N, CA, C and O atoms as a DFTB+ gen file, in Angstrom:
392 C
 N C O
     1  1       0.830      -1.185       0.000
     2  2       0.000       0.000       0.000
     3  2       0.877       1.251       0.000
     4  3       0.511       2.271      -0.583
     5  1       2.022       1.168       0.648
     6  2       2.930       2.313       0.679
     7  2       3.478       2.630      -0.705
     8  3       3.835       3.772      -0.992
     9  1       3.542       1.617      -1.559
    10  2       4.011       1.852      -2.923
    11  2       2.979       2.635      -3.746
    12  3       3.338       3.450      -4.596
    13  1       1.714       2.380      -3.483
    14  2       0.650       3.013      -4.269
    15  2       0.236       4.375      -3.727
    16  3      -0.188       5.239      -4.495
    17  1       0.353       4.585      -2.397
    18  2      -0.094       5.827      -1.782
    19  2       1.005       6.408      -0.909
    20  3       1.886       5.697      -0.427
    21  1       0.930       7.715      -0.718
    22  2       1.890       8.361       0.171
    23  2       1.406       8.178       1.610
    24  3       0.401       8.768       2.007
    25  1       2.107       7.376       2.379
    26  2       1.738       7.056       3.752
    27  2       2.912       7.396       4.651
    28  3       4.054       7.037       4.362
    29  1       2.622       8.097       5.755
    30  2       3.703       8.498       6.652
    31  2       3.995       7.458       7.728
    32  3       5.096       7.448       8.280
    33  1       3.029       6.572       8.045
    34  2       3.271       5.589       9.091
    35  2       4.035       4.393       8.526
    36  3       3.984       4.112       7.329
    37  1       4.716       3.724       9.379
    38  2       5.458       2.524       8.975
    39  2       4.716       1.296       9.482
    40  3       4.003       1.365      10.483
    41  1       4.879       0.201       8.808
    42  2       4.226      -1.034       9.216
    43  2       2.964      -1.280       8.430
    44  3       2.544      -0.455       7.619
    45  1       2.374      -2.410       8.677
    46  2       1.178      -2.822       7.945
    47  2      -0.065      -2.194       8.550
    48  3      -0.204      -2.148       9.772
    49  1      -0.959      -1.715       7.719
    50  2      -2.213      -1.099       8.142
    51  2      -3.247      -2.200       8.360
    52  3      -3.529      -2.974       7.445
    53  1      -3.816      -2.278       9.569
    54  2      -4.798      -3.312       9.882
    55  2      -6.219      -2.764      10.000
    56  3      -7.165      -3.398       9.533
    57  1      -6.376      -1.599      10.616
    58  2      -7.691      -0.992      10.801
    59  2      -7.623       0.475      10.425
    60  3      -6.642       1.160      10.713
    61  1      -8.693       0.958       9.766
    62  2      -8.757       2.358       9.367
    63  2     -10.220       2.753       9.288
    64  3     -10.946       2.230       8.442
    65  1     -10.677       3.660      10.141
    66  2     -12.064       4.145      10.171
    67  2     -13.076       3.009      10.187
    68  3     -14.055       3.051       9.441
    69  1     -12.862       2.001      11.016
    70  2     -13.788       0.886      11.120
    71  2     -13.630      -0.164      10.045
    72  3     -14.331      -1.176      10.062
    73  1     -12.726       0.055       9.112
    74  2     -12.480      -0.919       8.054
    75  2     -11.323      -1.809       8.453
    76  3     -10.281      -1.317       8.887
    77  1     -11.491      -3.093       8.314
    78  2     -10.431      -4.055       8.581
    79  2      -9.722      -4.309       7.252
    80  3     -10.359      -4.656       6.257
    81  1      -8.415      -4.135       7.242
    82  2      -7.650      -4.207       6.007
    83  2      -6.667      -5.359       6.074
    84  3      -5.892      -5.480       7.023
    85  1      -6.709      -6.197       5.062
    86  2      -5.786      -7.326       4.942
    87  2      -5.017      -7.138       3.643
    88  3      -5.598      -7.081       2.559
    89  1      -3.698      -7.045       3.776
    90  2      -2.857      -6.835       2.616
    91  2      -2.089      -8.111       2.284
    92  3      -1.487      -8.740       3.154
    93  1      -2.126      -8.469       1.019
    94  2      -1.290      -9.548       0.530
    95  2      -0.301      -8.932      -0.456
    96  3      -0.304      -7.723      -0.687
    97  1       0.507      -9.750      -1.006
    98  2       1.516      -9.231      -1.927
    99  2       0.878      -8.571      -3.149
   100  3       1.377      -7.560      -3.644
   101  1      -0.226      -9.145      -3.636
   102  2      -0.847      -8.652      -4.860
   103  2      -2.156      -7.902      -4.662
   104  3      -2.576      -7.163      -5.552
   105  1      -2.809      -8.074      -3.518
   106  2      -4.148      -7.518      -3.331
   107  2      -4.305      -6.865      -1.971
   108  3      -3.512      -7.082      -1.055
   109  1      -5.349      -6.060      -1.870
   110  2      -5.776      -5.475      -0.602
   111  2      -7.246      -5.826      -0.421
   112  3      -8.063      -5.540      -1.296
   113  1      -7.588      -6.443       0.703
   114  2      -8.955      -6.829       1.009
   115  2      -9.461      -5.959       2.156
   116  3      -8.769      -5.764       3.155
   117  1     -10.671      -5.442       1.997
   118  2     -11.261      -4.576       3.012
   119  2     -12.601      -5.176       3.425
   120  3     -13.416      -5.532       2.575
   121  1     -12.826      -5.287       4.746
   122  2     -14.132      -5.718       5.239
   123  2     -14.464      -4.960       6.513
   124  3     -13.620      -4.263       7.078
   125  1     -15.697      -5.105       6.953
   126  2     -16.169      -4.404       8.145
   127  2     -16.672      -5.370       9.199
   128  3     -17.529      -5.012      10.006
   129  1     -16.160      -6.573       9.207
   130  2     -16.630      -7.597      10.147
   131  2     -16.536      -7.122      11.598
   132  3     -17.502      -7.252      12.349
   133  1     -15.395      -6.578      12.000
   134  2     -15.216      -6.128      13.381
   135  2     -16.156      -4.965      13.704
   136  3     -16.755      -4.932      14.778
   137  1     -16.284      -4.021      12.787
   138  2     -17.176      -2.872      12.988
   139  2     -18.613      -3.349      13.188
   140  3     -19.311      -2.861      14.076
   141  1     -19.051      -4.294      12.370
   142  2     -20.410      -4.824      12.463
   143  2     -20.606      -5.588      13.769
   144  3     -21.652      -5.462      14.406
   145  1     -19.618      -6.373      14.171
   146  2     -19.725      -7.125      15.433
   147  2     -19.740      -6.211      16.645
   148  3     -20.368      -6.537      17.653
   149  1     -19.057      -5.064      16.566
   150  2     -18.975      -4.153      17.710
   151  2     -20.199      -3.247      17.858
   152  3     -20.424      -2.703      18.939
   153  1     -20.993      -3.070      16.803
   154  2     -22.158      -2.186      16.894
   155  2     -23.162      -2.608      17.967
   156  3     -23.561      -1.763      18.768
   157  1     -23.592      -3.872      18.023
   158  2     -24.537      -4.234      19.097
   159  2     -23.966      -4.015      20.496
   160  3     -24.697      -3.635      21.411
   161  1     -22.674      -4.251      20.668
   162  2     -22.051      -4.021      21.971
   163  2     -22.030      -2.535      22.302
   164  3     -22.295      -2.143      23.439
   165  1     -21.720      -1.726      21.327
   166  2     -21.628      -0.274      21.531
   167  2     -22.951       0.306      22.032
   168  3     -22.962       1.200      22.878
   169  1     -24.065      -0.207      21.506
   170  2     -25.378       0.322      21.875
   171  2     -26.148      -0.614      22.812
   172  3     -27.363      -0.484      22.958
   173  1     -25.449      -1.545      23.440
   174  2     -26.017      -2.499      24.395
   175  2     -27.235      -3.216      23.825
   176  3     -28.301      -3.240      24.440
   177  1     -27.062      -3.800      22.641
   178  2     -28.145      -4.515      21.980
   179  2     -27.737      -5.951      21.643
   180  3     -28.203      -6.513      20.652
   181  1     -26.868      -6.541      22.464
   182  2     -26.365      -7.881      22.165
   183  2     -27.456      -8.948      22.201
   184  3     -27.343      -9.969      21.523
   185  1     -28.504      -8.724      22.979
   186  2     -29.499      -9.761      23.198
   187  2     -30.834      -9.476      22.518
   188  3     -31.844     -10.092      22.858
   189  1     -30.851      -8.553      21.566
   190  2     -32.111      -8.286      20.878
   191  2     -32.375      -9.373      19.849
   192  3     -31.451     -10.026      19.363
   193  1     -33.628      -9.553      19.529
   194  2     -34.026     -10.586      18.572
   195  2     -33.682     -10.117      17.159
   196  3     -34.003      -8.992      16.775
   197  1     -33.034     -10.979      16.397
   198  2     -32.681     -10.660      15.019
   199  2     -33.866     -10.919      14.096
   200  3     -34.729     -11.747      14.387
   201  1     -33.893     -10.193      12.978
   202  2     -34.929     -10.396      11.973
   203  2     -34.311     -10.247      10.590
   204  3     -33.384      -9.461      10.399
   205  1     -34.829     -11.005       9.627
   206  2     -34.345     -10.884       8.253
   207  2     -34.695      -9.522       7.667
   208  3     -33.902      -8.923       6.940
   209  1     -35.889      -9.042       7.991
   210  2     -36.342      -7.737       7.512
   211  2     -36.574      -6.862       8.724
   212  3     -37.176      -7.313       9.699
   213  1     -36.111      -5.618       8.690
   214  2     -36.280      -4.762       9.867
   215  2     -37.742      -4.557      10.268
   216  3     -38.042      -4.503      11.461
   217  1     -38.657      -4.441       9.301
   218  2     -40.045      -4.165       9.633
   219  2     -40.912      -4.539       8.432
   220  3     -40.463      -4.476       7.288
   221  1     -42.125      -4.918       8.699
   222  2     -43.071      -5.182       7.619
   223  2     -43.330      -3.887       6.860
   224  3     -43.384      -2.810       7.455
   225  1     -43.489      -3.997       5.564
   226  2     -43.696      -2.807       4.731
   227  2     -45.006      -2.112       5.064
   228  3     -45.070      -0.883       5.029
   229  1     -46.045      -2.857       5.384
   230  2     -47.366      -2.284       5.612
   231  2     -47.600      -1.834       7.055
   232  3     -48.704      -1.399       7.381
   233  1     -46.600      -1.926       7.923
   234  2     -46.764      -1.564       9.329
   235  2     -46.996      -0.059       9.478
   236  3     -46.260       0.747       8.909
   237  1     -48.010       0.308      10.237
   238  2     -48.291       1.720      10.524
   239  2     -47.696       2.060      11.886
   240  3     -47.851       1.299      12.841
   241  1     -47.028       3.181      11.976
   242  2     -46.429       3.626      13.238
   243  2     -47.311       4.684      13.881
   244  3     -47.796       5.597      13.213
   245  1     -47.513       4.550      15.182
   246  2     -48.320       5.498      15.931
   247  2     -47.520       5.979      17.131
   248  3     -46.683       5.251      17.665
   249  1     -47.781       7.197      17.545
   250  2     -47.096       7.752      18.704
   251  2     -47.618       7.086      19.969
   252  3     -48.826       6.952      20.161
   253  1     -46.699       6.675      20.823
   254  2     -47.063       6.070      22.104
   255  2     -47.040       7.177      23.147
   256  3     -45.976       7.558      23.637
   257  1     -48.215       7.691      23.484
   258  2     -48.323       8.829      24.417
   259  2     -47.792       8.483      25.804
   260  3     -47.264       9.352      26.497
   261  1     -47.928       7.221      26.218
   262  2     -47.508       6.812      27.555
   263  2     -46.140       6.136      27.550
   264  3     -45.683       5.646      28.582
   265  1     -45.497       6.112      26.406
   266  2     -44.221       5.422      26.282
   267  2     -43.065       6.169      26.927
   268  3     -43.184       7.331      27.317
   269  1     -41.954       5.473      27.026
   270  2     -40.743       6.042      27.614
   271  2     -40.024       6.893      26.557
   272  3     -39.930       6.497      25.395
   273  1     -39.523       8.057      26.965
   274  2     -38.762       8.901      26.043
   275  2     -37.457       8.214      25.653
   276  3     -36.849       7.500      26.450
   277  1     -37.051       8.442      24.432
   278  2     -35.807       7.832      23.966
   279  2     -34.640       8.767      24.252
   280  3     -34.816       9.974      24.416
   281  1     -33.465       8.196      24.307
   282  2     -32.235       8.970      24.463
   283  2     -31.819       9.442      23.075
   284  3     -31.323       8.651      22.272
   285  1     -32.017      10.718      22.790
   286  2     -31.774      11.247      21.448
   287  2     -30.303      11.138      21.046
   288  3     -30.001      10.961      19.866
   289  1     -29.387      11.241      22.007
   290  2     -27.953      11.128      21.704
   291  2     -27.638       9.697      21.248
   292  3     -26.924       9.492      20.266
   293  1     -28.180       8.713      21.976
   294  2     -27.962       7.310      21.606
   295  2     -28.597       7.013      20.248
   296  3     -27.998       6.331      19.416
   297  1     -29.803       7.520      20.025
   298  2     -30.508       7.302      18.760
   299  2     -29.708       7.872      17.593
   300  3     -29.525       7.195      16.582
   301  1     -29.242       9.083      17.718
   302  2     -28.449       9.702      16.641
   303  2     -27.144       8.960      16.418
   304  3     -26.689       8.831      15.281
   305  1     -26.536       8.468      17.495
   306  2     -25.320       7.679      17.363
   307  2     -25.567       6.391      16.591
   308  3     -24.755       5.997      15.754
   309  1     -26.700       5.730      16.874
   310  2     -27.050       4.505      16.159
   311  2     -27.272       4.788      14.675
   312  3     -26.761       4.073      13.813
   313  1     -28.029       5.823      14.390
   314  2     -28.336       6.154      12.997
   315  2     -27.065       6.507      12.240
   316  3     -26.869       6.041      11.117
   317  1     -26.199       7.320      12.832
   318  2     -24.972       7.700      12.127
   319  2     -24.039       6.499      11.941
   320  3     -23.352       6.406      10.924
   321  1     -24.008       5.587      12.906
   322  2     -23.193       4.375      12.754
   323  2     -23.697       3.506      11.618
   324  3     -22.904       2.973      10.842
   325  1     -25.023       3.359      11.514
   326  2     -25.583       2.555      10.435
   327  2     -25.457       3.254       9.080
   328  3     -25.254       2.592       8.062
   329  1     -25.575       4.576       9.059
   330  2     -25.365       5.298       7.798
   331  2     -23.938       5.121       7.300
   332  3     -23.712       4.936       6.105
   333  1     -22.980       5.176       8.214
   334  2     -21.590       4.953       7.827
   335  2     -21.415       3.541       7.271
   336  3     -20.704       3.335       6.287
   337  1     -22.065       2.583       7.904
   338  2     -21.962       1.196       7.463
   339  2     -22.559       1.004       6.075
   340  3     -21.925       0.407       5.205
   341  1     -23.769       1.505       5.859
   342  2     -24.414       1.258       4.568
   343  2     -23.820       2.094       3.447
   344  3     -23.978       1.750       2.275
   345  1     -23.146       3.179       3.778
   346  2     -22.545       4.004       2.726
   347  2     -21.469       3.234       1.963
   348  3     -21.218       3.516       0.791
   349  1     -20.843       2.278       2.610
   350  2     -19.797       1.504       1.949
   351  2     -20.236       0.083       1.610
   352  3     -19.442      -0.703       1.094
   353  1     -21.462      -0.247       1.889
   354  2     -21.967      -1.602       1.598
   355  2     -23.241      -1.488       0.764
   356  3     -24.324      -1.309       1.321
   357  1     -23.132      -1.585      -0.531
   358  2     -24.284      -1.398      -1.410
   359  2     -25.366      -2.455      -1.187
   360  3     -26.551      -2.159      -1.348
   361  1     -24.983      -3.683      -0.820
   362  2     -26.001      -4.713      -0.584
   363  2     -26.858      -4.380       0.635
   364  3     -28.062      -4.639       0.634
   365  1     -26.252      -3.809       1.672
   366  2     -27.021      -3.404       2.852
   367  2     -27.854      -2.166       2.520
   368  3     -29.014      -2.075       2.921
   369  1     -27.272      -1.219       1.793
   370  2     -27.996      -0.002       1.430
   371  2     -29.254      -0.340       0.629
   372  3     -30.309       0.256       0.845
   373  1     -29.144      -1.287      -0.284
   374  2     -30.296      -1.686      -1.091
   375  2     -31.418      -2.198      -0.201
   376  3     -32.569      -1.793      -0.368
   377  1     -31.102      -3.086       0.747
   378  2     -32.125      -3.666       1.628
   379  2     -32.757      -2.606       2.521
   380  3     -33.975      -2.581       2.692
   381  1     -31.927      -1.727       3.094
   382  2     -32.454      -0.704       4.004
   383  2     -33.345       0.273       3.262
   384  3     -34.417       0.637       3.746
   385  1     -32.900       0.700       2.084
   386  2     -33.681       1.676       1.315
   387  2     -34.928       1.067       0.701
   388  3     -35.906       1.776       0.461
   389  1     -34.911      -0.239       0.442
   390  2     -36.061      -0.905      -0.137
   391  2     -37.220      -0.893       0.854
   392  3     -38.295      -1.411       0.553
C-alpha cells in the first residue's frame, strides 16, 4: 500500500475508520466484520431478537403517548453508525432503502 499511496506511518495497516484491512503481496482486502460485530455491543443490543427484515412494509407507526422517552444522543449515534456502514456496503444499502 505504501508503494501506491503516500503514507507516513510505517508497518502494515490493519484498521482504518472501522475498516479491517488485509494486505497480501498482490491484493488489498477490506471488510467491516469487526465494525459490524462491535455495533450491538456499543449500543447495548447484544441480546435483541434478530430479523431478516427490519419491519413489515405495511406496518403503521403510531405515537405512544404513555411510552418512555428515547435517548436522542444514543438514537443519533445509532443512525450515524448505520449510515456509515451502509454508505460503503451497497447490498445493505439496497435492503435498508427498499
